Amino acid sequence: MIVIVLPDIATEDRLLAAARRNDQDAMMHIYDIYFPPIYSFIRLRVADTDTAEDLASDVFVRLVSAMRSRNAPHHSLRGWLFRVARNLINDHYGRSRKITEEVLEEWVPSPNDPDPEVQFFRALDIERVRRALRMLADDQQEVLLLRFSQMLSLQETADIMGRNVGAIKSLQFRAVNTLRQILGEYRMEGERG
Amino acid sequence: MASTDLTTVLNECIDRLTQGETVEDCLRAYPQYALELRPMLEAGLLTKRAAIAPLEIQIAQERARANFQRAIRTTPIRRSYPIRQVLALAAMLLIGFIVVGGGLSAASQNSLPGDTLYGFKLFGESLQRASNGNTSELDNQFNNRRLDEIRQLLAASRAAEVTFIGDVQIIQGNTWLIANLPVEVIASLPGIGSIQIGDTVRVTATTTTNRQLIATKLELIDDKVTPTTTPTLTFTVTPSNTSTLTPSATVSVTPSATVTTTASASATQTPSPTRTGTASPTPTASTTATLSPTSSATRTATRPVQTATPTVCTPQRPSGWVDYQIRSGDSLSALAAASGITIAELQAVNCILEPNRLIVGQVIFLPRSVTVNPPGNDNNSGNDNGTSEDNQNNSADNQGDDSGGSGSDNSNDNDDDSGSNDNSNDDDD
């Protein structure tokens, strides 16, 4: 399994500055480095690989346009890229898409034995995890992907999602717990079947 | 149920995870919440496990690359500045230089990259170059200044970006000796496959506070061989799931010194209709495009092999270092942090081509044994294969068409959906 690590901020700022000077090597470098995380982010939100590829491609084509107009990002290249990716995903789904958020009973860990749930998580197969993720509300998926997969900071995540940090804090809290509930359903099914 | 406290503690723990700590580290810091926190963090970490298969990402990246390159070629620059502003700026610069330029360029003589006056030093040199016929001698002189500056920067443990020209004297793993300076060259730098000892290169590098010189770009400016023919190079690479290639190279040399090189790499999986002769899917493969033919057949013959298996770098265990097997969830930054060294050092020792790609099961050397990750369960590779196969059938469809049609052009604004389906500040259930 690949673990994608974004470059450190200093490297990112150098690359961005070079790209703003129309340095083509820097642009290609940005593509090499940032395509994988952007594609992963989109692909986990959009199940279809071709759509994910198109949207990810579009993010970078837009970066070129932005760099050559007055809209070039001045700071936080990653913030800009994820924000554009997010907008494209939203456009793709359309604003009207209704999220079917299942209401589930609160999962209460048994005080004596917290491990079975964790054990169960670790044994889950990847497709089930992806399915469970997609059952979350859009913003809950986003916050988990940005915070846990992309390892972005609370502030960066807040900037990308256009919310304040307090809202992101409670959103991520709800997101992990909703995910637990959905997975808990799987677990019960497993035990029943 | 969810107290504000727990929300904050959860956030604290996520922050710690992003900084390379483990779930256990955070639970130890907040033992009173451990019971509730553990499943939350484990659930959150599942998003990492859901990561997309590397092969799928690589295929998508290579297929979309053409769109990006076309955009770079064809998008016009529309960043226009009012002409008056440009003229005023030019006039000011000119006057400024005439008035204080002499003094400043004298004062800037001892400045180093990163200093305020350093720009004047370079500007002064460019004027000298422009007004002098014998530029090659001047360039040589200026290059020696660059080398001196780098020694001074290293001696002072200062980080700065530097450029210099020099001959490659030694290549030993990731450490190269160029112009008598030890340079760390990561094996994944583009184009370095074609560089050999004796070549003259332009090095772009950064000095670090721990007195290392790390190359960010190497350009071959003279490979000491005059090309006589243009080689035709057909390169077909089928990447395997683990990105390890088994290369085979066939070289045929005709009496007229036309060199035809064919390198092919076979792999366990066929991900897409293979792309031939264009941008190749592995970073190492692309270096062959810069090959220059030589009059000696032997040199040419060895190159495809060199590029397909990066023999430039072989991990060698420094004494006292231990084996570590990469597990799901590991990251280079976390491993570096846990073992107290820099990512660059880790990369250098282990010949890690791409710092953002680690493969589970891969064994690397660490200065000491570390625990950065709770034991995960990595039985999901089968599923990865399944999903990556999904897009094999469609690979040819959408290479050519522009993908710009997917929505309104709102790339720059934060789109305001904060009211759509969430009530942002509730923190109870």
XYZ file of C-alpha atoms in Angstrom:
622
model
C 0.000 0.000 0.000
C 1.275 3.373 -0.946
C 1.267 6.050 1.626
C 1.194 9.407 0.004
C 2.935 12.130 1.894
C 2.608 15.693 0.733
C 5.881 17.606 0.564
C 6.718 19.982 3.367
C 5.415 23.515 3.182
C 8.792 25.063 2.355
C 9.224 22.797 -0.659
C 5.671 23.478 -1.718
C 6.163 27.245 -1.498
C 9.353 27.025 -3.553
C 7.588 24.990 -6.206
C 4.654 27.362 -6.267
C 6.917 30.392 -6.593
C 8.801 28.759 -9.461
C 5.574 27.763 -11.187
C 4.290 31.314 -10.867
C 7.394 32.412 -12.761
C 6.213 30.019 -15.476
C 8.963 27.504 -14.762
C 7.773 24.454 -16.677
C 9.937 22.029 -14.754
C 8.290 23.216 -11.594
C 4.882 22.692 -13.172
C 5.749 19.139 -14.157
C 7.110 18.549 -10.701
C 3.874 19.763 -9.177
C 1.988 17.372 -11.402
C 4.232 14.474 -10.405
C 3.935 15.160 -6.715
C 0.354 16.277 -6.321
C -1.492 14.147 -8.833
C -1.451 11.033 -6.621
C -2.975 12.687 -3.536
C -5.504 14.650 -5.589
C -6.497 11.593 -7.589
C -6.816 9.507 -4.406
C -8.959 12.166 -2.797
C -11.278 12.335 -5.801
C -11.329 8.599 -6.393
C -12.446 7.870 -2.849
C -15.334 10.265 -3.332
C -16.146 9.126 -6.880
C -16.261 5.386 -7.354
C -15.806 5.483 -11.119
C -12.134 5.454 -12.124
C -12.638 7.234 -15.456
C -14.571 10.042 -13.829
C -11.954 10.329 -11.122
C -9.223 10.512 -13.723
C -11.073 13.194 -15.701
C -11.713 15.296 -12.641
C -8.132 14.976 -11.412
C -6.862 15.881 -14.868
C -9.165 18.891 -14.870
C -7.764 20.095 -11.545
C -4.300 20.321 -13.070
C -5.451 21.853 -16.344
C -7.141 24.530 -14.260
C -3.941 25.012 -12.343
C -2.178 25.838 -15.608
C -4.886 28.345 -16.543
C -4.770 29.914 -13.110
C -0.985 30.182 -13.212
C -1.183 32.028 -16.501
C -3.897 34.410 -15.445
C -4.097 36.657 -12.454
C -5.754 33.919 -10.459
C -2.579 32.085 -9.601
C -2.619 30.881 -6.030
C -0.272 32.894 -3.838
C 0.058 30.451 -1.007
C -0.951 26.950 -0.019
C -0.837 25.163 -3.327
C -2.282 22.063 -1.680
C -5.189 24.082 -0.343
C -5.901 25.414 -3.812
C -5.692 21.979 -5.448
C -7.927 20.257 -2.925
C -10.392 23.130 -3.078
C -10.645 22.887 -6.854
C -10.912 19.094 -6.631
C -13.682 19.475 -4.122
C -15.573 21.950 -6.297
C -15.289 19.663 -9.291
C -16.587 16.713 -7.280
C -19.520 18.794 -6.107
C -20.223 19.938 -9.659
C -20.031 16.363 -10.822
C -22.587 15.194 -8.323
C -24.678 18.312 -8.667
C -25.821 20.362 -5.776
C -29.135 18.602 -5.559
C -27.758 15.221 -4.656
C -29.341 14.064 -1.488
C -27.256 12.221 0.969
C -28.870 9.169 2.378
C -27.561 9.302 5.856
C -28.795 6.379 7.769
C -29.835 7.018 11.303
C -28.322 4.391 13.446
C -28.358 3.726 17.094
C -25.471 5.046 19.045
C -22.814 2.438 19.314
C -21.814 2.109 22.913
C -18.529 0.424 23.622
C -18.653 -2.163 26.317
C -16.423 -0.921 29.105
C -14.907 -4.342 29.696
C -13.875 -5.106 26.194
C -13.051 -2.268 23.842
C -11.044 -4.476 21.570
C -13.612 -6.405 19.515
C -14.562 -3.284 17.588
C -10.982 -2.405 16.896
C -10.252 -6.008 15.978
C -13.165 -5.918 13.625
C -11.950 -2.688 11.994
C -8.568 -4.193 11.370
C -10.039 -7.228 9.704
C -12.331 -5.247 7.395
C -11.643 -5.520 3.722
C -10.841 -2.451 1.727
C -14.000 -2.400 -0.404
C -16.214 -2.429 2.648
C -14.275 0.449 4.113
C -14.670 2.418 0.890
C -18.375 1.643 0.751
C -18.814 2.702 4.342
C -16.923 5.913 3.655
C -19.190 6.757 0.759
C -22.218 6.306 2.963
C -21.131 9.311 4.992
C -22.370 12.791 4.194
C -20.137 14.583 1.676
C -18.557 16.869 4.199
C -17.898 13.999 6.584
C -16.130 12.051 3.855
C -14.103 15.108 3.014
C -13.009 15.814 6.529
C -11.867 12.224 7.079
C -9.971 12.109 3.799
C -8.284 15.438 4.393
C -7.443 14.876 8.031
C -6.617 11.175 8.130
C -5.545 10.266 4.582
C -3.947 13.489 3.456
C -2.836 14.381 6.969
C -3.664 18.034 6.503
C -3.873 20.293 9.524
C -7.122 21.472 11.050
C -6.511 24.950 9.649
C -5.719 23.694 6.150
C -8.792 21.510 6.194
C -10.890 24.442 7.372
C -9.496 26.617 4.568
C -10.179 23.989 1.939
C -13.706 23.384 3.168
C -14.474 27.028 3.753
C -15.451 26.629 7.371
C -14.009 27.699 10.667
C -11.816 25.370 12.692
C -14.458 24.882 15.360
C -16.901 23.563 12.779
C -14.270 21.195 11.398
C -13.518 19.904 14.876
C -17.093 18.880 15.515
C -17.508 17.679 11.951
C -14.573 15.288 12.242
C -15.922 14.077 15.563
C -19.273 13.302 14.002
C -17.593 11.762 10.973
C -15.536 9.175 12.873
C -18.510 8.263 14.999
C -20.874 7.926 12.047
C -18.301 5.766 10.317
C -18.122 3.620 13.430
C -21.867 3.267 13.430
C -21.976 2.197 9.796
C -19.195 -0.304 10.373
C -20.971 -1.459 13.502
C -23.914 -2.380 11.295
C -21.639 -4.541 9.190
C -20.411 -6.168 12.322
C -23.871 -7.032 13.522
C -24.741 -8.420 10.090
C -21.615 -10.513 10.232
C -22.541 -11.874 13.600
C -26.078 -12.590 12.530
C -25.041 -14.255 9.277
C -22.808 12.299 24.872
C -19.998 13.948 23.005
C -18.478 16.426 25.326
C -16.584 19.419 23.981
C -13.591 17.927 25.731
C -13.686 14.743 23.772
C -14.059 16.692 20.523
C -10.932 18.643 21.368
C -9.000 15.607 22.524
C -9.929 13.768 19.339
C -8.642 16.688 17.314
C -5.464 16.711 19.361
C -4.946 13.029 18.611
C -5.574 13.478 14.887
C -2.949 16.215 14.911
C -0.535 13.852 16.611
C -1.241 11.180 14.008
C -0.496 13.633 11.211
C 2.798 14.331 12.917
C 3.749 10.698 12.873
C 2.684 9.602 16.328
C 0.683 6.442 16.859
C -2.749 5.847 18.323
C -1.061 4.408 21.378
C 0.995 7.562 21.878
C -2.126 9.631 22.085
C -4.003 7.204 24.271
C -1.136 7.339 26.708
C -1.419 11.123 26.741
C -5.138 10.972 27.500
C -5.628 7.761 29.478
C -8.960 8.940 30.851
C -10.381 9.010 27.307
C -8.573 5.953 25.978
C -11.620 3.758 25.922
C -13.650 6.122 23.772
C -10.789 7.469 21.717
C -9.337 4.231 20.468
C -12.238 3.100 18.285
C -12.705 6.641 16.975
C -9.091 6.906 15.914
C -9.066 3.394 14.499
C -12.202 4.198 12.510
C -10.622 7.382 11.190
C -7.462 5.533 10.232
C -9.530 3.196 8.114
C -9.716 6.011 5.554
C -6.005 5.521 5.108
C -6.520 1.822 4.572
C -9.076 2.614 1.903
C -6.262 4.180 -0.097
C -6.324 3.647 -3.826
C -3.950 1.079 -5.308
C -0.663 2.609 -6.456
C -0.937 1.047 -9.867
C -4.312 2.623 -10.476
C -2.979 6.034 -9.456
C 0.043 5.626 -11.678
C -2.051 4.669 -14.678
C -4.404 7.585 -14.167
C -1.482 9.942 -13.723
C 0.205 8.830 -16.923
C -2.993 8.948 -18.946
C -3.891 12.406 -17.706
C -0.380 13.716 -18.251
C -1.055 14.498 -21.916
C -3.879 16.867 -20.927
C -1.600 18.650 -18.526
C 1.228 18.936 -21.019
C -1.135 20.198 -23.689
C -2.430 22.803 -21.275
C 1.113 23.935 -20.576
C 1.817 24.192 -24.294
C -1.361 25.900 -25.346
C -2.636 28.032 -22.478
C -1.774 31.640 -23.249
C -0.309 33.862 -20.589
C -2.925 36.418 -19.691
C -1.178 37.961 -16.775
C -0.862 41.467 -18.156
C 0.514 44.377 -16.273
C -0.346 47.934 -17.237
C 2.419 49.216 -19.509
C 2.891 52.362 -17.491
C 3.645 50.332 -14.383
C 6.216 48.273 -16.229
C 7.945 51.350 -17.601
C 8.006 53.063 -14.239
C 9.480 49.991 -12.636
C 12.153 49.709 -15.316
C 13.065 53.392 -14.955
C 13.320 53.080 -11.209
C 15.527 50.039 -11.477
C 17.796 51.790 -13.921
C 18.150 54.928 -11.828
C 18.551 52.877 -8.711
C 21.326 50.924 -10.265
C 23.162 53.969 -11.580
C 22.999 55.782 -8.273
C 23.660 53.103 -5.760
C 24.534 50.160 -7.957
C 28.254 50.688 -7.790
C 28.260 50.900 -4.032
C 25.881 48.035 -3.596
C 27.587 45.682 -5.950
C 30.827 46.352 -4.120
C 29.117 45.795 -0.801
C 27.438 42.672 -2.140
C 30.709 40.999 -3.087
C 30.831 38.964 0.084
C 27.118 38.182 0.228
C 25.850 34.615 0.067
C 22.710 33.068 -1.403
C 19.835 34.038 0.822
C 21.361 37.430 1.711
C 19.562 40.613 0.769
C 22.449 41.882 -1.284
C 23.046 38.632 -3.102
C 20.800 39.659 -5.969
C 23.066 42.638 -6.606
C 26.061 40.376 -6.744
C 24.446 38.280 -9.469
C 23.157 41.370 -11.241
C 26.638 42.845 -11.201
C 27.994 39.649 -12.677
C 25.416 39.608 -15.424
C 26.371 43.164 -16.387
C 30.019 42.205 -16.414
C 29.197 39.266 -18.606
C 27.171 41.415 -20.969
C 29.978 43.931 -21.367
C 32.761 41.438 -21.769
C 33.657 39.458 -24.831
C 35.295 36.495 -23.158
C 32.284 35.114 -21.342
C 33.575 31.592 -20.880
C 36.452 32.787 -18.722
C 34.108 34.991 -16.742
C 31.613 32.151 -16.328
C 34.394 30.008 -14.994
C 35.364 32.722 -12.545
C 31.751 33.205 -11.435
C 31.290 29.473 -11.067
C 34.267 29.361 -8.732
C 32.578 32.074 -6.703
C 29.473 29.848 -6.526
C 31.570 26.978 -5.215
C 33.147 29.235 -2.593
C 29.732 30.470 -1.549
C 28.504 26.910 -1.119
C 31.489 26.033 1.088
C 30.772 29.103 3.179
C 27.074 28.243 3.447
C 27.889 24.689 4.493
C 30.485 25.876 6.986
C 27.928 28.252 8.472
C 25.178 25.561 8.484
C 22.957 27.810 6.421
C 20.133 26.609 4.206
C 19.935 28.204 0.779
C 19.299 27.371 -2.832
C 22.419 27.194 -4.971
C 23.439 26.469 -8.537
C 26.830 25.506 -9.848
C 28.563 23.677 -12.651
C 31.081 20.920 -12.195
C 32.411 17.571 -13.318
C 31.049 14.389 -11.819
C 34.022 12.789 -10.101
C 32.587 9.997 -8.004
C 29.184 8.302 -7.821
C 28.826 6.237 -4.709
C 25.253 5.343 -3.885
C 23.408 8.585 -3.414
C 26.495 10.561 -2.664
C 28.190 12.095 -5.658
C 31.329 14.144 -5.749
C 30.841 17.055 -8.122
C 33.425 19.846 -8.369
C 34.972 18.472 -5.165
C 31.708 18.948 -3.312
C 29.837 15.952 -1.905
C 26.293 16.180 -3.262
C 23.356 14.045 -2.170
C 21.623 12.909 -5.335
C 18.359 11.064 -4.897
C 18.041 8.320 -7.470
C 14.644 9.615 -8.585
C 15.946 12.914 -9.924
C 14.906 13.120 -13.537
C 17.585 12.570 -16.117
C 20.329 11.323 -13.855
C 20.331 7.869 -15.429
C 22.233 9.257 -18.367
C 24.877 11.002 -16.273
C 28.212 9.290 -15.806
C 31.472 9.977 -14.115
C 33.361 12.572 -16.124
C 30.246 14.365 -17.348
C 29.839 18.077 -16.713
C 26.592 18.956 -15.050
C 24.724 21.993 -13.888
C 23.614 21.283 -10.325
C 20.703 22.977 -8.637
C 20.771 22.115 -4.977
C 19.944 23.251 -1.497
C 22.313 23.479 1.395
C 20.869 22.291 4.668
C 21.426 23.354 8.216
C 23.028 20.009 8.905
C 25.648 20.829 6.285
C 24.424 18.685 3.479
C 24.193 19.656 -0.138
C 21.107 18.031 -1.623
C 20.603 18.136 -5.372
C 17.167 19.115 -6.640
C 18.081 19.072 -10.311
C 20.962 17.806 -12.403
C 21.360 18.870 -16.001
C 23.895 17.291 -18.276
C 25.638 20.103 -20.125
C 28.427 18.111 -21.671
C 28.636 14.370 -21.749
C 32.021 14.449 -23.479
C 30.728 12.449 -26.384
C 29.738 13.843 -29.730
C 26.580 12.244 -30.975
C 26.844 10.861 -34.468
C 23.417 9.356 -34.952
C 19.975 9.806 -33.546
C 18.976 6.602 -31.893
C 15.493 5.242 -32.231
C 14.359 4.146 -28.895
C 11.271 2.081 -28.416
C 10.400 1.633 -24.842
C 7.496 -0.448 -23.738
C 6.945 -0.738 -20.066
C 4.226 -2.681 -18.415
C 4.310 -1.818 -14.763
C 3.606 -4.516 -12.258
C 1.531 -4.022 -9.182
C 4.578 -3.598 -7.038
C 6.353 -1.380 -9.534
C 9.304 -3.693 -9.765
C 10.347 -4.255 -13.295
C 12.199 -7.160 -14.753
C 13.992 -5.571 -17.587
C 15.520 -7.126 -20.600
C 17.410 -5.215 -23.151
C 18.345 -6.055 -26.667
C 20.806 -3.985 -28.539
C 21.633 -4.299 -32.155
C 24.465 -2.434 -33.740
C 24.829 -2.098 -37.443
C 28.160 -1.316 -39.154
C 26.991 2.206 -39.960
C 26.991 2.997 -36.252
C 23.244 3.316 -36.131
C 22.280 2.132 -32.744
C 18.875 0.664 -32.146
C 18.000 -0.011 -28.624
C 14.949 -1.815 -27.469
C 14.257 -2.230 -23.852
C 11.278 -3.998 -22.554
C 10.102 -4.821 -19.121
C 7.779 -7.608 -18.343
C 5.533 -7.660 -15.371
C 2.877 -9.735 -13.752
C -0.046 -7.633 -14.715
C -1.144 -5.817 -17.839
C -2.870 -2.687 -16.659
C -3.748 -0.940 -19.866
C -3.089 -1.129 -23.539
C 0.594 -0.468 -23.417
C 1.821 2.914 -24.393
C 4.751 2.778 -26.671
C 7.303 5.353 -27.395
C 5.636 8.142 -25.505
C 6.000 9.179 -21.920
C 6.770 5.992 -20.140
C 4.901 5.022 -17.013
C 7.848 4.679 -14.700
C 10.024 7.570 -13.726
C 13.172 5.646 -14.413
C 12.132 4.814 -17.913
C 11.766 8.390 -18.990
C 15.455 9.039 -18.607
C 16.212 6.973 -21.657
C 14.668 9.663 -23.803
C 17.661 11.866 -23.118
C 20.132 9.245 -24.214
C 22.743 10.491 -26.541
C 24.344 7.971 -28.793
C 28.004 7.266 -28.587
C 30.491 5.935 -30.980
C 31.199 3.029 -28.686
C 28.567 0.379 -28.756
C 29.354 -0.869 -25.297
C 28.376 2.287 -23.543
C 25.062 2.493 -25.318
C 24.416 -1.141 -24.716
C 24.710 -0.828 -20.984
C 22.434 2.139 -20.679
C 19.007 0.620 -21.099
C 19.868 -1.850 -18.370
C 21.029 0.983 -16.187
C 17.863 2.909 -16.605
C 15.476 0.044 -16.167
C 17.045 -1.108 -12.939
C 18.495 1.848 -11.113
C 21.892 0.409 -10.346
C 23.070 3.878 -9.430
C 21.791 3.342 -5.943
C 22.010 0.235 -3.816
C 20.841 0.457 -0.243
C 23.693 -0.295 2.111
C 23.156 -0.804 5.777
C 25.124 1.714 7.794
C 26.614 0.009 10.825
C 24.249 -0.238 13.734
C 21.131 0.205 11.581
C 18.330 -2.304 11.679
C 15.820 -3.780 9.248
C 12.319 -2.434 9.248
C 9.454 -3.816 7.230
C 7.024 -1.205 5.883
C 3.505 -1.686 7.121
C 0.254 -0.220 6.048
C -0.018 3.299 7.366
C 3.695 3.954 7.522
C 5.038 7.122 6.042
C 8.569 8.192 5.456
C 8.084 11.299 7.518
C 6.787 9.299 10.454
C 9.633 6.804 10.217
C 12.154 9.608 9.957
C 10.632 11.386 12.930
C 10.511 8.198 14.983
C 14.127 7.393 14.308
C 15.370 10.930 14.735
C 16.805 11.543 11.286
C 15.668 13.512 8.267
C 13.565 12.159 5.435
C 16.418 12.957 3.058
C 18.787 10.782 5.042
C 16.307 7.928 5.089
C 15.860 8.256 1.347
C 19.561 8.438 0.736
C 20.424 5.339 2.736
C 17.541 3.301 1.395
C 17.609 4.555 -2.167
C 13.965 5.450 -1.896
C 13.186 6.793 -5.317
C 10.028 8.594 -4.472
C 9.652 9.870 -0.947
C 5.888 9.683 -1.116
C 5.782 6.065 -2.156
C 6.390 3.254 0.232
C 5.345 -0.261 -0.450
C 4.020 -2.470 2.277
C 6.387 -5.335 2.937
C 9.386 -3.431 1.619
C 12.312 -3.721 4.032
C 14.278 -0.589 4.729
C 17.118 0.321 7.065
C 16.503 2.495 10.087
C 19.078 3.764 12.582
C 17.194 2.001 15.357
C 14.121 -0.090 15.770
C 10.994 1.986 16.028
C 7.313 1.459 16.546
C 5.370 3.973 14.569
C 2.272 2.064 13.753
C -0.014 -0.376 15.483
C 0.032 -3.753 13.759
C -2.338 -3.404 10.857
C -4.052 -6.005 8.813
C -2.897 -5.927 5.279
C -4.993 -8.526 3.632
C -6.468 -6.159 1.141
C -4.163 -6.403 -1.798
C -6.570 -8.696 -3.537
C -9.171 -6.028 -3.552
C -6.740 -3.512 -4.873
C -6.100 -5.684 -7.844
C -9.773 -5.897 -8.436
C -10.339 -2.204 -8.502
C -7.351 -1.414 -10.616
C -8.521 -3.842 -13.195
C -11.703 -1.874 -13.429
C -10.156 0.745 -15.568
C -8.142 -1.417 -17.857
C -10.831 -1.605 -20.418
C -11.298 2.067 -20.758
C -7.803 3.302 -20.948
C -7.850 4.424 -24.539
C -11.132 6.260 -24.457
C -10.452 9.523 -22.826
C -6.906 10.376 -23.553
C -7.555 12.857 -26.207
C -10.600 14.804 -25.271
C -10.477 17.812 -23.116
C -11.834 17.273 -19.685
C -12.761 20.864 -19.143
C -16.467 20.318 -19.419
C -17.184 19.149 -15.961
C -18.810 22.163 -14.539
C -18.752 25.828 -13.970
C -15.488 27.613 -13.648
C -15.429 28.164 -9.975
C -11.974 26.984 -9.269
C -10.909 29.946 -7.283
C -13.672 30.720 -4.940
C -14.379 28.889 -1.795
C -17.679 27.629 -2.730
C -20.023 28.452 -0.025
C -21.895 25.364 0.925
C -21.589 25.662 4.616
C -25.301 25.785 4.964
C -26.055 22.845 2.737
C -26.285 19.784 4.836
C -24.619 20.379 8.081
C -25.170 22.378 11.134
C -21.637 23.294 11.869
C -21.516 23.892 15.549
C -23.475 21.173 17.119
C -21.296 18.949 19.126
C -23.729 16.815 20.886
C -25.686 13.964 19.483
